[in-house]
Coordinates of C-alpha atoms in Angstrom, one line a residue:
Chain A
X210 CA -45.2 87.0 142.2
X211 CA -48.0 85.6 143.9
X212 CA -48.7 89.3 145.5
X213 CA -48.8 90.8 141.9
X214 CA -51.3 87.4 141.2
X215 CA -53.5 88.6 143.7
X216 CA -53.3 92.2 143.7
X217 CA -54.5 91.5 139.9
X218 CA -57.4 89.7 140.9
X219 CA -58.8 91.8 143.8
X220 CA -58.4 95.2 141.4
X221 CA -60.2 92.6 138.0
X222 CA -62.5 91.4 140.9
X223 CA -63.4 95.1 142.0
X224 CA -64.6 96.0 138.5
X225 CA -66.7 92.9 138.0
X226 CA -68.6 93.6 141.3
X227 CA -69.4 96.5 140.5
X228 CA -72.1 96.4 137.9
X229 CA -74.0 94.2 140.7
X230 CA -73.2 96.7 143.3
X231 CA -74.5 99.6 140.9
X232 CA -77.5 97.2 140.5
X233 CA -78.4 96.4 143.7
X234 CA -77.6 100.4 145.4
X235 CA -79.6 101.5 142.7
X236 CA -82.5 99.0 143.1
X237 CA -82.9 100.1 146.6
X238 CA -83.6 103.8 146.2
X239 CA -86.7 105.2 146.0
X240 CA -88.7 106.1 142.9
X241 CA -88.7 109.6 144.2
X242 CA -85.9 110.2 145.4
X243 CA -84.1 108.8 142.8
X244 CA -80.8 111.0 141.3
X245 CA -79.5 110.1 137.9
X246 CA -76.4 112.8 139.2
X247 CA -75.6 110.0 141.9
X248 CA -75.8 106.7 140.9
X249 CA -72.6 105.4 142.8
X250 CA -74.1 106.4 146.1
X251 CA -76.0 104.3 147.8
X252 CA -79.4 106.4 149.4
X253 CA -82.1 104.8 151.4
X254 CA -83.1 101.1 151.4
X255 CA -86.5 100.6 149.5
X256 CA -85.7 97.3 148.0
X257 CA -88.6 95.6 148.9
X258 CA -90.8 98.5 147.9
X259 CA -89.4 98.6 144.6
X260 CA -89.7 94.6 144.4
X261 CA -93.4 95.3 144.8
X262 CA -93.7 97.9 142.4
X263 CA -92.1 95.6 139.9
X264 CA -94.5 93.5 140.6
X265 CA -97.7 94.6 140.3
X266 CA -96.4 96.8 137.4
X267 CA -95.3 94.0 135.1
X268 CA -97.7 92.2 136.6
X269 CA -94.9 89.9 137.8
X270 CA -97.3 87.2 139.9
X271 CA -99.0 85.3 137.3
X272 CA -95.4 85.8 134.7
X273 CA -93.6 84.3 138.3
X274 CA -96.2 81.3 138.6
X275 CA -96.0 80.7 135.0
X276 CA -92.5 81.0 134.7
X277 CA -91.8 78.5 137.7
X278 CA -94.3 76.0 135.8
X279 CA -92.4 76.3 132.5
X280 CA -89.1 75.5 134.5
X281 CA -90.0 72.9 136.7
X282 CA -92.9 70.5 134.5
X283 CA -90.8 71.5 130.9
X284 CA -86.7 69.7 132.2
X285 CA -88.6 67.1 134.1
X286 CA -90.9 65.6 130.9
X287 CA -87.5 66.3 129.4
X288 CA -85.2 64.4 131.6
X289 CA -88.3 61.9 131.2
X290 CA -88.3 62.1 127.9
X291 CA -84.4 62.0 127.7
X292 CA -83.9 59.2 130.0
X293 CA -86.5 56.7 128.3
X294 CA -84.8 57.3 125.0
X295 CA -81.2 56.6 126.6
X296 CA -82.8 53.1 127.5
X297 CA -84.3 52.8 124.4
X298 CA -81.1 52.8 122.7
X299 CA -78.6 51.4 124.9
X300 CA -80.0 48.9 127.8
X301 CA -83.1 47.3 125.0
X302 CA -80.8 47.7 121.9
X303 CA -82.9 49.8 120.3
X304 CA -82.6 48.8 116.2
X305 CA -80.2 51.5 114.4
X306 CA -80.3 52.9 117.8
X307 CA -77.0 55.2 117.1
X308 CA -78.7 56.4 114.1
X309 CA -82.0 57.6 116.3
X310 CA -79.7 59.4 118.9
X311 CA -78.1 61.6 115.7
X312 CA -81.3 61.9 114.5
X313 CA -82.7 62.4 118.2
X314 CA -79.4 65.1 119.3
X315 CA -78.8 66.3 115.7
X316 CA -82.1 69.0 117.5
X317 CA -79.9 70.7 119.2
X318 CA -78.1 72.1 115.7
X319 CA -81.0 74.6 115.1
X320 CA -80.1 78.0 116.2
X321 CA -83.5 78.9 117.8
X322 CA -84.1 81.2 114.9
X323 CA -84.4 78.4 112.7
X324 CA -87.9 77.2 114.2
X325 CA -89.4 80.1 115.5
X326 CA -91.4 81.4 112.3
X327 CA -93.2 77.3 111.7
X328 CA -94.0 77.4 115.1
X329 CA -95.2 81.5 115.6
X330 CA -97.6 79.8 113.0
X331 CA -98.1 76.2 113.9
X332 CA -99.2 77.6 117.6
X333 CA -101.7 80.2 115.8
X334 CA -103.2 77.6 113.5
X335 CA -103.4 74.7 116.4
X336 CA -104.5 77.1 119.0
X337 CA -101.4 76.2 121.5
X338 CA -100.8 80.3 120.9
X339 CA -100.3 81.8 124.7
X340 CA -101.2 79.0 126.5
X341 CA -99.0 77.8 129.0
X342 CA -99.5 74.3 127.5
X343 CA -97.5 75.4 124.3
X344 CA -95.1 77.2 126.0
X345 CA -94.5 74.0 128.4
X346 CA -94.6 71.5 124.8
X347 CA -91.7 74.1 122.8
X348 CA -89.4 74.0 126.3
X349 CA -89.4 70.2 126.4
X350 CA -88.9 69.4 123.1
X351 CA -86.1 72.0 123.7
X352 CA -84.3 70.2 125.8
X353 CA -84.9 66.5 125.5
X354 CA -81.6 66.1 122.9
X355 CA -79.4 67.9 125.1
X356 CA -81.2 65.3 128.1
X357 CA -80.9 62.2 125.3
X358 CA -77.3 62.6 124.9
X359 CA -77.2 62.9 128.7
X360 CA -78.7 59.9 129.4
X361 CA -77.4 57.9 126.7
X362 CA -74.1 58.6 128.1
X363 CA -74.4 57.6 131.2
X364 CA -76.6 54.7 130.7
X365 CA -73.8 53.3 129.1
X366 CA -71.3 52.8 131.3
X367 CA -74.0 50.9 133.3
X368 CA -72.6 46.9 133.4
X369 CA -75.0 45.4 130.9
X370 CA -75.6 42.7 133.8
X371 CA -77.6 44.8 136.0
X372 CA -79.7 44.8 133.3
X373 CA -79.7 40.4 132.8
X374 CA -80.2 39.7 136.6
X375 CA -83.2 42.9 136.6
X376 CA -84.9 41.0 133.8
X377 CA -84.0 37.5 135.3
X378 CA -85.2 38.4 138.5
X379 CA -88.8 39.1 136.6
X380 CA -89.1 43.1 136.6
X381 CA -91.1 44.4 133.5
X382 CA -88.9 46.6 130.8
X383 CA -90.6 49.6 132.5
X384 CA -90.5 48.5 136.0
X385 CA -86.4 47.9 134.9
X386 CA -86.5 51.7 134.0
X387 CA -88.1 53.4 137.0
X388 CA -86.8 51.6 139.4
X389 CA -83.4 50.7 138.6
X390 CA -82.4 53.0 135.6
X391 CA -83.8 55.7 136.8
X392 CA -82.5 56.5 140.2
X393 CA -79.4 55.2 139.3
X394 CA -79.2 58.1 137.4
X395 CA -80.0 60.6 139.7
X396 CA -77.0 62.8 139.8
X397 CA -77.1 62.6 135.8
X398 CA -81.1 63.7 136.1
X399 CA -80.2 66.6 138.5
X400 CA -77.5 67.9 136.4
X401 CA -79.5 67.8 133.3
X402 CA -82.6 69.4 135.2
X403 CA -80.5 72.9 136.2
X404 CA -78.4 73.5 133.4
X405 CA -82.6 72.6 131.3
X406 CA -84.5 74.6 134.1
X407 CA -82.2 77.3 133.9
X408 CA -82.6 77.4 130.3
X409 CA -86.3 78.0 130.6
X410 CA -86.4 80.4 132.9
X411 CA -83.7 82.8 131.1
X412 CA -85.4 82.6 127.8
X413 CA -86.4 85.8 126.2
X414 CA -86.4 84.5 122.9
X415 CA -89.7 81.7 123.0
X416 CA -91.6 83.6 125.2
X417 CA -91.2 86.5 123.1
X418 CA -92.7 84.7 120.4
X419 CA -95.2 82.3 121.6
X420 CA -97.2 84.4 124.0
X421 CA -99.0 87.5 124.8
X422 CA -101.0 88.4 127.8
X423 CA -99.6 88.1 131.6
X424 CA -100.7 85.4 132.3
X425 CA -99.1 83.1 129.9
X426 CA -95.7 85.3 129.3
X427 CA -92.7 83.7 131.0
X428 CA -91.2 86.7 133.2
X429 CA -88.3 87.6 130.9
X430 CA -90.2 89.0 128.1
X431 CA -92.3 90.3 131.0
X432 CA -89.0 92.3 132.5
X433 CA -88.2 93.9 128.8
X434 CA -91.9 95.4 128.4
X435 CA -91.5 96.7 131.8
X436 CA -88.7 98.4 130.8
X437 CA -89.7 100.0 127.7
X438 CA -92.4 100.8 129.0
X439 CA -90.9 102.7 132.3
X440 CA -87.9 103.7 130.6
X441 CA -86.1 106.5 132.5
X442 CA -88.8 107.2 134.2
X443 CA -88.6 104.4 137.2
X444 CA -85.1 103.0 136.8
X445 CA -85.2 101.7 140.3
X446 CA -88.5 99.9 139.6
X447 CA -86.8 98.1 136.6
X448 CA -83.2 97.3 139.0
X449 CA -85.9 95.7 141.4
X450 CA -87.2 93.8 138.5
X451 CA -83.8 92.7 137.2
X452 CA -82.6 91.5 140.3
X453 CA -85.7 89.6 141.7
X454 CA -85.4 87.8 138.4
X455 CA -82.3 87.0 138.8
X456 CA -81.9 85.8 142.2
X457 CA -83.7 82.3 141.7
X458 CA -80.8 81.5 139.1
X459 CA -77.8 83.3 141.3
X460 CA -79.2 80.7 144.1
X461 CA -79.4 78.0 142.0
X462 CA -75.9 78.3 140.6
X463 CA -73.9 79.5 143.7
X464 CA -75.8 76.0 145.3
X465 CA -74.8 73.6 142.4
X466 CA -71.7 75.3 141.0
X467 CA -70.3 71.5 140.3
X468 CA -73.2 70.4 138.4
X469 CA -73.0 73.3 136.2
X470 CA -69.3 73.1 135.3
X471 CA -69.8 69.1 134.8
X472 CA -72.9 69.9 132.3
X473 CA -71.3 73.0 130.6
X474 CA -67.9 70.6 129.8
X475 CA -70.4 67.8 129.1
X476 CA -72.7 68.9 126.9
X477 CA -72.8 72.6 125.3
X478 CA -70.9 73.4 122.1
Chain B
X138 CA -92.9 37.1 131.1
X139 CA -92.6 37.3 134.9
X140 CA -94.7 34.1 134.7
X141 CA -93.0 32.4 132.4
X142 CA -89.7 32.2 134.4
X143 CA -91.6 31.5 137.6
X144 CA -93.5 28.5 136.1
X145 CA -90.6 26.9 134.0
X146 CA -87.3 27.2 135.8
X147 CA -85.9 25.2 132.8
X148 CA -85.8 28.4 130.9
X149 CA -84.0 30.5 132.4
X150 CA -80.8 28.7 131.0
X151 CA -81.6 31.0 127.8
X152 CA -81.5 33.9 129.5
X153 CA -78.6 35.8 127.8
X154 CA -80.6 35.2 124.9
X155 CA -83.9 36.6 126.2
X156 CA -83.3 40.4 127.5
X157 CA -82.1 41.1 123.9
X158 CA -84.7 39.9 122.6
X159 CA -87.6 41.3 124.7
X160 CA -85.6 44.3 125.2
X161 CA -85.7 45.1 121.3
X162 CA -88.9 44.3 120.6
X163 CA -90.4 47.6 123.1
X164 CA -87.6 49.6 122.4
X165 CA -89.5 51.3 120.4
X166 CA -91.8 52.4 122.8
X167 CA -89.5 53.9 125.1
X168 CA -87.7 55.9 122.0
X169 CA -91.0 57.0 120.5
X170 CA -91.5 59.7 122.7
X171 CA -87.9 61.5 122.1
X172 CA -88.2 61.0 117.9
X173 CA -91.5 62.3 117.7
X174 CA -91.3 66.1 120.0
X175 CA -87.9 66.6 118.1
X176 CA -89.1 65.4 114.7
X177 CA -92.4 67.8 115.2
X178 CA -91.2 70.5 116.7
X179 CA -87.7 71.1 115.5
X180 CA -87.1 69.1 112.3
X181 CA -91.2 69.9 110.6
X182 CA -90.0 73.9 111.5
X183 CA -86.6 73.3 110.3
X184 CA -87.2 72.3 107.2
X185 CA -90.7 74.9 106.9
X186 CA -88.3 77.5 107.4
X187 CA -86.1 76.2 104.7
X188 CA -89.0 76.1 102.4
X189 CA -90.1 79.5 103.2
X190 CA -86.7 81.0 102.9
X191 CA -87.1 80.6 99.0
X192 CA -90.4 81.9 98.7
X193 CA -92.4 85.5 99.3
X194 CA -94.5 84.7 102.0
X195 CA -95.7 87.6 104.6
X196 CA -97.3 85.0 106.9
X197 CA -101.0 85.3 105.4
X198 CA -101.3 83.8 101.9
X199 CA -99.8 81.3 100.4
X200 CA -95.9 81.6 100.1
X201 CA -94.9 82.2 96.4
X202 CA -91.4 80.5 95.3
X203 CA -89.1 83.4 94.2
X204 CA -85.8 81.0 94.5
X205 CA -82.7 82.6 95.5
X206 CA -84.3 86.4 96.1
X207 CA -84.2 86.7 99.7
X208 CA -80.9 85.5 100.1
X209 CA -79.6 88.0 97.5
X210 CA -81.2 90.7 99.4
X211 CA -79.9 89.8 102.2
X212 CA -76.4 90.4 100.4
X213 CA -77.3 93.8 99.3
X214 CA -79.2 95.4 101.4
X215 CA -76.9 97.6 103.5
X216 CA -79.1 97.3 106.7
X217 CA -78.9 93.2 106.5
X218 CA -74.9 93.8 105.3
X219 CA -74.6 95.9 108.4
X220 CA -76.2 93.3 110.5
X221 CA -73.5 90.6 108.9
X222 CA -71.0 93.3 109.9
X223 CA -72.1 93.4 113.2
X224 CA -72.6 89.0 113.8
X225 CA -69.3 88.9 112.9
X226 CA -67.8 91.9 114.8
X227 CA -69.2 89.9 118.0
X228 CA -67.7 86.5 116.5
X229 CA -64.6 88.1 116.7
X230 CA -64.9 90.2 120.4
X231 CA -66.5 87.5 121.7
X232 CA -63.6 84.6 120.8
X233 CA -60.8 87.0 122.3
X234 CA -62.3 89.2 124.5
X235 CA -64.3 86.9 127.5
X236 CA -61.8 83.9 126.3
X237 CA -58.4 86.0 127.0
X238 CA -59.7 87.5 130.4
X239 CA -61.1 83.8 131.6
X240 CA -58.1 82.6 130.6
X241 CA -56.0 84.9 132.7
X242 CA -58.5 84.6 135.6
X243 CA -57.8 81.0 135.2
X244 CA -54.1 81.0 135.2
X245 CA -54.1 83.4 138.0
X246 CA -56.7 81.5 140.5
X247 CA -55.6 78.3 139.5
X248 CA -53.1 77.1 142.8
X249 CA -54.0 80.0 144.3
X250 CA -54.9 79.7 148.0
X251 CA -58.1 81.2 147.7
X252 CA -58.2 80.9 144.4
X253 CA -62.2 79.8 145.0
X254 CA -63.2 82.7 146.2
X255 CA -60.9 85.0 144.1
X256 CA -62.9 83.3 141.2
X257 CA -66.3 83.6 142.4
X258 CA -66.9 87.9 141.3
X259 CA -66.3 86.5 138.0
X260 CA -68.8 83.6 137.7
X261 CA -71.5 85.6 139.5
X262 CA -73.0 87.4 136.2
X263 CA -72.5 84.0 134.7
X264 CA -76.0 83.5 137.2
X265 CA -77.9 86.3 135.5
X266 CA -79.6 86.0 132.4
X267 CA -79.0 88.0 129.4
X268 CA -82.0 90.0 130.0
X269 CA -81.0 91.7 133.0
X270 CA -77.3 91.6 132.3
X271 CA -79.5 94.3 129.3
X272 CA -81.3 95.7 132.3
X273 CA -77.7 96.4 134.2
X274 CA -75.8 97.4 131.8
X275 CA -78.5 99.7 129.7
X276 CA -78.4 101.5 133.4
X277 CA -74.8 101.5 133.4
X278 CA -74.0 102.8 129.7
X279 CA -77.3 105.2 129.8
X280 CA -76.0 108.8 128.8
X281 CA -73.9 110.5 132.1
X282 CA -74.7 107.4 133.6
X283 CA -72.5 105.1 135.9
X284 CA -69.7 104.8 133.8
X285 CA -69.7 108.5 131.9
X286 CA -69.6 109.9 135.7
X287 CA -66.8 106.8 136.9
X288 CA -65.0 108.5 133.6
X289 CA -65.2 112.0 134.9
X290 CA -64.9 111.5 138.5
X291 CA -61.6 110.0 137.4
X292 CA -60.6 113.1 134.9
X293 CA -60.7 111.2 132.0
X294 CA -61.9 112.0 128.8
X295 CA -65.4 110.1 127.2
X296 CA -67.6 111.2 130.7
X297 CA -70.8 112.3 128.1
X298 CA -70.6 110.0 125.9
X299 CA -73.8 108.8 124.4
X300 CA -72.4 104.9 124.7
X301 CA -75.1 103.4 123.0
X302 CA -76.1 106.2 120.5
X303 CA -74.3 105.2 117.0
X304 CA -72.6 102.0 115.5
X305 CA -69.8 100.3 116.2
X306 CA -69.8 101.8 119.4
X307 CA -73.1 100.7 120.8
X308 CA -72.4 97.1 119.5
X309 CA -68.7 97.3 120.9
X310 CA -70.3 98.4 124.7
X311 CA -72.7 95.1 124.1
X312 CA -69.9 92.8 123.6
X313 CA -68.6 94.6 126.7
X314 CA -70.9 93.5 128.4
X315 CA -71.7 90.5 127.6
X316 CA -68.0 89.7 128.1
X317 CA -68.3 90.3 131.6
X318 CA -71.3 87.5 131.5
X319 CA -69.1 85.2 130.4
X320 CA -65.9 85.1 131.2
X321 CA -66.1 83.6 134.6
X322 CA -67.5 80.1 132.9
X323 CA -65.1 80.3 130.9
X324 CA -62.5 80.7 133.6
X325 CA -64.4 78.0 134.8
X326 CA -63.6 75.7 131.8
X327 CA -59.8 76.6 131.6
X328 CA -59.4 75.9 135.5
X329 CA -61.2 72.0 134.7
X330 CA -58.1 72.1 131.7
X331 CA -55.2 73.3 133.6
X332 CA -56.8 70.3 136.5
X333 CA -56.4 67.7 133.9
X334 CA -52.6 68.7 133.3
X335 CA -50.4 66.4 134.9
X336 CA -48.0 68.7 137.5
X337 CA -44.6 66.8 137.3
X338 CA -43.4 68.2 134.0
X339 CA -45.0 71.4 135.2
X340 CA -42.1 70.8 138.3
X341 CA -39.9 69.6 136.5
X342 CA -40.0 72.9 134.2
X343 CA -40.0 74.9 137.3
X344 CA -36.2 73.2 138.3
X345 CA -34.9 74.0 134.6
X346 CA -35.9 77.6 135.5
X347 CA -39.2 78.4 133.8
X348 CA -41.4 80.8 135.6
X349 CA -44.3 83.4 134.5
X350 CA -44.8 83.4 131.3
X351 CA -41.6 81.6 129.9
X352 CA -43.8 78.7 132.1
X353 CA -47.5 79.7 130.5
X354 CA -46.2 79.9 127.2
X355 CA -44.5 76.9 126.9
X356 CA -45.8 73.8 129.0
X357 CA -49.4 75.4 130.4
X358 CA -50.8 76.8 126.4
X359 CA -50.4 73.9 124.8
X360 CA -51.8 71.0 126.9
X361 CA -54.7 73.4 127.2
X362 CA -55.4 73.0 123.6
X363 CA -58.4 70.7 124.1
X364 CA -60.3 72.9 126.6
X365 CA -59.4 75.6 124.3
X366 CA -61.7 74.7 122.2
X367 CA -64.3 74.0 124.1
X368 CA -64.0 77.2 124.8
X369 CA -64.2 79.3 121.3
X370 CA -66.7 76.5 119.9
X371 CA -68.9 77.7 122.5
X372 CA -68.0 81.2 121.9
X373 CA -68.8 80.8 118.2
X374 CA -72.1 79.1 118.4
X375 CA -73.2 81.8 121.2
X376 CA -71.5 85.1 119.8
X377 CA -74.0 84.2 116.5
X378 CA -77.3 83.8 118.2
X379 CA -76.8 86.8 120.2
X380 CA -80.1 88.8 120.7
X381 CA -81.4 88.8 124.1
X382 CA -78.7 91.6 125.6
X383 CA -79.1 93.6 122.4
X384 CA -83.2 93.4 122.3
X385 CA -82.9 94.7 125.8
X386 CA -80.3 97.6 125.7
X387 CA -80.7 98.7 121.9
X388 CA -83.3 96.7 119.9
X389 CA -81.0 96.8 117.5
X390 CA -80.7 100.4 117.3
X391 CA -80.2 103.1 116.8
X392 CA -82.1 102.8 113.0
X393 CA -80.3 99.3 112.6
X394 CA -76.7 100.1 113.8
X395 CA -76.6 97.2 116.5
X396 CA -78.8 95.2 114.7
X397 CA -77.7 91.4 114.9
X398 CA -78.3 88.7 112.3
X399 CA -80.5 87.1 115.6
X400 CA -81.9 90.0 115.2
X401 CA -82.7 90.8 112.2
X402 CA -84.2 87.6 111.4
X403 CA -86.9 88.1 114.6
X404 CA -87.6 91.9 113.4
X405 CA -88.2 91.1 109.7
X406 CA -90.5 88.2 110.8
X407 CA -92.0 89.5 113.1
X408 CA -91.9 93.2 113.2
X409 CA -91.8 93.6 109.4
X410 CA -94.1 90.4 108.0
X411 CA -91.5 89.3 105.4
X412 CA -91.3 86.0 106.5
X413 CA -89.0 85.0 103.5
X414 CA -86.6 86.9 104.5
X415 CA -86.6 86.2 108.3
X416 CA -86.1 82.8 106.9
X417 CA -83.6 82.9 104.9
X418 CA -81.9 84.6 107.2
X419 CA -82.3 81.8 109.5
X420 CA -81.4 79.5 107.5
X421 CA -78.0 81.3 106.7
X422 CA -77.1 81.9 110.3
X423 CA -77.8 77.7 110.7
X424 CA -75.4 77.1 108.3
X425 CA -72.8 79.1 109.6
X426 CA -73.6 77.7 113.1
X427 CA -73.9 74.2 111.9
X428 CA -70.2 74.7 109.8
X429 CA -68.9 76.3 112.6
X430 CA -69.7 73.2 114.7
X431 CA -68.4 70.5 112.2
X432 CA -65.0 72.5 112.2
X433 CA -64.7 72.6 116.0
X434 CA -66.4 68.7 116.0
X435 CA -63.2 67.5 114.2
X436 CA -60.6 68.9 116.1
X437 CA -62.6 67.7 119.2
X438 CA -62.4 64.1 117.5
X439 CA -59.0 64.9 115.6
X440 CA -57.3 65.0 119.4
X441 CA -59.4 62.0 120.5
X442 CA -57.7 59.9 117.2
X443 CA -54.1 61.5 118.6
X444 CA -54.8 60.1 122.2
X445 CA -56.0 57.1 120.7

């Protein structure tokens, strides 16, 4: 029985790895030597040349800088804003706190499609369209409800006496938040950060809608641009681009698998 | 406040009251940023889209009230009906294929000596973005591409099929691509579920002679219900929003044969400038997502009540 299990798993696993194999092998072929009839056979190793090619053709260097900015700054802001909300509701006992919490968390219900058009018009009218600030603002807003959700749950688990003791010790409310509650929430903050950073990195729809120029556009819309422009002509370049943009999330994922599963079990429904 | 405490230690006696009072007064300051950002960038746009869905609006002139016209168009325009059918296909596909495969992988790897390692190939694609998944599978499925060549090599039929060139085949192939991406994370969630099942009853069942399928059907599967709800809920909501893989692989084409509602909404609004129609699709999609979430939450809360 156990041998059958193992055999099934190995066959399925190989099947699952086949697309990854194809990606790596064909992203490594030279653009000139690429032959559409032999995609399963490895040939040469021009991966880094293709990386460079994708880099310059899709203006990835600008894009990469912006995307990195977005997927670091927005989740950090969201984590802080969400934690402050959780602190206000749970620790400071905000009046009608639960209602406010439902209001904030309700923000996760809308599909992105529901807010795209007004955001596009609003951004166009206010000068936020196609700016890095605009992108950071929208990614932060999207990430806040989930962050507030996790942080509220986390703070609920902290004994009330911690807060009372801190007040007696003479800490201001802001200092108590910054130097007691935030540090205690380290692991929860990290989990939210990783999940939201991955979300921002992988976003296509908001980037496609709210940005245009190479220096503002996030990486996923840039990659789709590369694909449609160069089509079948330079497949190794397109594939190298696909591999390149996947590396950060794959590495992050493998490094923080536990956070991912916990975060998934926690929040997204 | 600090100085008050230092100056008159007598007041410390009232401390059990004080944190709540000072806290409650300052609380709105800490809560404000979250509320403001959510209200301004999520709720306000939501309301505007809702309004626009009842109007005729091209994004330039002012919206003109048109009642339910956009909704009537949605259910009579053959292209949009096609998108509706495709979206349904996505929902059905995503609650069956990745869920079943995830369950299979979880049950097979759970308790296996190399379980963690054998699960890794399935988890890897989850870390890859929808856009990159679209790029890889677009490559695999191109006419006479990797899949065609593999089929030809084994002498199987279909070697020269244009996988993405006609509906509903193209939608089904894209569902398979997303299955490739999503099965691993479902497996992970099912493993979490399996870990929460107490081992004694299982041992007892084994001693009673239950094994393999029987053990699974009568002992594991019923106990996995809560986590199955989570997995199915995630799959439904995710499938309704499907956009990036389809956008990269077919852009909804050829024609509109592989459009989903999420994609139609984007096209109507940003390509055809029919903001009203796009808004109607968005609102319809929201209502369906909302209904699915409520059903799912009721299930979840029902479970919680059973457990006390």
